[in-house]
């Protein structure tokens, strides 16, 4: 069964740091780009970051550039998101998603259940 | 950066057909994908590419595109289709990769 399982969320003070993890199973992890997407309470989906299958290319939304770092360990089938200098507006459920990029179109075809990050003093 | 615009809310009578639209400049260059999200659950991909459905998605869901507008059509809406629907595409502005989501459409099945 193809599965993504996020962990690492929690309550952190403004200016603090947190590292999210996403454990993948059921597919050849290193063959696929991966992404983080977040959803603030009661709001819509917001793309945060993406990384190529090899890890050699990374991409960020302007809202997190310079503060968040995406990485992956293909030997452990795990995706990470290091979040520094956290702000109240980073409060959201963070989803990891498998990004299937094909000539037929690309899409986030598998999603984890999400992990909640709350930034508050 | 580019944006994708969706109507905030749409309603449909049970068994009728509904179209949910998504507008944005990036759609002139890239296909949209569509996601269904029910309360408290993760999004689920329902349509991607020109008009492709992942395994397990009912064939009452279909997609189309024209110019800067992509559409998700549900033919014969069911009660279980009541959910939020989001469109998504790459962002064609600038020379770096970006990904955008629409603001979402809340579908009510009457």
Tab-separated table of C-alpha atoms in Angstrom, chain A:
chain	number	residue	atom	x	y	z
A	1	UNK	CA	0.000	0.000	0.000
A	2	UNK	CA	1.297	3.432	-0.964
A	3	UNK	CA	1.495	5.535	2.168
A	4	UNK	CA	2.926	8.779	3.522
A	5	UNK	CA	3.133	9.380	7.262
A	6	UNK	CA	4.077	12.796	8.623
A	7	UNK	CA	5.415	13.504	12.087
A	8	UNK	CA	7.137	16.254	14.031
A	9	UNK	CA	4.395	18.817	14.369
A	10	UNK	CA	3.619	20.602	17.602
A	11	UNK	CA	3.512	23.903	19.452
A	12	UNK	CA	6.475	26.246	19.007
A	13	UNK	CA	7.095	29.852	19.991
A	14	UNK	CA	7.504	32.586	17.387
A	15	UNK	CA	11.080	32.620	16.143
A	16	UNK	CA	11.526	28.962	16.990
A	17	UNK	CA	12.342	25.952	14.851
A	18	UNK	CA	10.746	22.619	14.052
A	19	UNK	CA	11.611	19.719	11.758
A	20	UNK	CA	8.889	17.740	10.058
A	21	UNK	CA	9.395	14.242	8.691
A	22	UNK	CA	7.420	12.226	6.175
A	23	UNK	CA	7.988	8.471	5.941
A	24	UNK	CA	7.104	6.953	2.582
A	25	UNK	CA	6.257	3.354	1.759
A	26	UNK	CA	4.792	1.334	-1.087
A	27	UNK	CA	6.587	3.045	-3.973
A	28	UNK	CA	10.119	3.707	-5.233
A	29	UNK	CA	10.703	6.850	-3.208
A	30	UNK	CA	13.815	8.035	-5.029
A	31	UNK	CA	12.012	8.049	-8.378
A	32	UNK	CA	9.574	10.784	-7.452
A	33	UNK	CA	9.611	14.447	-6.592
A	34	UNK	CA	8.020	15.232	-3.265
A	35	UNK	CA	6.379	18.315	-1.869
A	36	UNK	CA	5.025	19.967	1.251
A	37	UNK	CA	1.635	21.670	1.163
A	38	UNK	CA	0.069	23.442	4.126
A	39	UNK	CA	-3.410	24.501	5.160
A	40	UNK	CA	-4.023	27.165	7.777
A	41	UNK	CA	-7.093	26.606	9.985
A	42	UNK	CA	-10.237	27.226	7.937
A	43	UNK	CA	-8.219	28.249	4.876
A	44	UNK	CA	-7.236	26.776	1.529
A	45	UNK	CA	-4.229	24.792	0.397
A	46	UNK	CA	-0.870	26.529	-0.005
A	47	UNK	CA	2.137	24.973	-1.699
A	48	UNK	CA	5.258	25.318	0.455
A	49	UNK	CA	8.187	23.504	-1.130
A	50	UNK	CA	9.246	20.719	-3.480
A	51	UNK	CA	12.311	18.574	-4.085
A	52	UNK	CA	13.390	16.415	-7.013
A	53	UNK	CA	13.751	12.669	-6.702
A	54	UNK	CA	17.520	12.857	-6.375
A	55	UNK	CA	17.337	15.780	-3.970
A	56	UNK	CA	19.483	17.876	-6.276
A	57	UNK	CA	16.817	20.482	-6.992
A	58	UNK	CA	14.705	22.291	-4.442
A	59	UNK	CA	11.936	24.861	-4.793
A	60	UNK	CA	10.190	27.162	-2.333
A	61	UNK	CA	7.205	29.446	-2.096
A	62	UNK	CA	8.173	33.068	-1.582
A	63	UNK	CA	6.466	33.011	1.820
A	64	UNK	CA	8.986	30.510	3.234
A	65	UNK	CA	12.105	31.117	1.147
A	66	UNK	CA	15.151	31.613	3.346
A	67	UNK	CA	13.415	30.187	6.437
A	68	UNK	CA	12.440	26.634	5.429
A	69	UNK	CA	14.673	23.907	3.994
A	70	UNK	CA	13.386	20.804	2.261
A	71	UNK	CA	15.537	17.687	2.077
A	72	UNK	CA	15.217	13.944	1.652
A	73	UNK	CA	17.066	10.777	2.604
A	74	UNK	CA	16.378	8.232	-0.107
A	75	UNK	CA	18.108	5.487	1.896
A	76	UNK	CA	15.466	5.968	4.602
A	77	UNK	CA	12.538	6.783	2.275
A	78	UNK	CA	11.990	9.949	4.257
A	79	UNK	CA	11.229	13.567	3.373
A	80	UNK	CA	12.015	16.450	5.723
A	81	UNK	CA	11.074	20.073	6.212
A	82	UNK	CA	13.302	22.142	8.483
A	83	UNK	CA	11.381	25.216	9.572
A	84	UNK	CA	13.260	28.116	11.175
A	85	UNK	CA	12.246	31.618	12.253
A	86	UNK	CA	8.669	30.471	12.568
A	87	UNK	CA	5.870	33.027	12.529
A	88	UNK	CA	2.251	32.941	13.646
A	89	UNK	CA	1.204	32.820	9.996
A	90	UNK	CA	3.036	29.509	9.594
A	91	UNK	CA	0.404	27.874	11.796
A	92	UNK	CA	-1.188	25.163	9.653
A	93	UNK	CA	-1.591	21.490	8.956
A	94	UNK	CA	1.416	20.432	6.906
A	95	UNK	CA	0.901	17.686	4.353
A	96	UNK	CA	3.582	15.856	2.450
A	97	UNK	CA	2.596	14.773	-1.021
A	98	UNK	CA	4.083	12.642	-3.769
A	99	UNK	CA	4.443	14.744	-6.894
A	100	UNK	CA	3.947	12.706	-10.031
A	101	UNK	CA	5.321	14.654	-12.993
A	102	UNK	CA	4.491	13.079	-16.358
A	103	UNK	CA	3.883	14.118	-19.944
A	104	UNK	CA	0.185	13.614	-19.227
A	105	UNK	CA	0.278	16.309	-16.571
A	106	UNK	CA	1.587	16.540	-13.068
A	107	UNK	CA	-0.308	16.124	-9.840
A	108	UNK	CA	0.021	15.444	-6.140
A	109	UNK	CA	-1.302	11.905	-6.335
A	110	UNK	CA	-0.633	10.667	-2.803
A	111	UNK	CA	-1.031	12.708	0.400
A	112	UNK	CA	-0.183	12.045	4.004
A	113	UNK	CA	-2.668	12.612	6.813
A	114	UNK	CA	-0.966	15.858	7.842
A	115	UNK	CA	0.761	17.131	10.961
A	116	UNK	CA	-0.311	20.263	12.839
A	117	UNK	CA	2.158	23.059	13.496
A	118	UNK	CA	1.081	25.802	15.882
A	119	UNK	CA	3.241	28.898	16.299
A	120	UNK	CA	2.199	30.784	19.413
A	121	UNK	CA	3.612	32.230	22.583
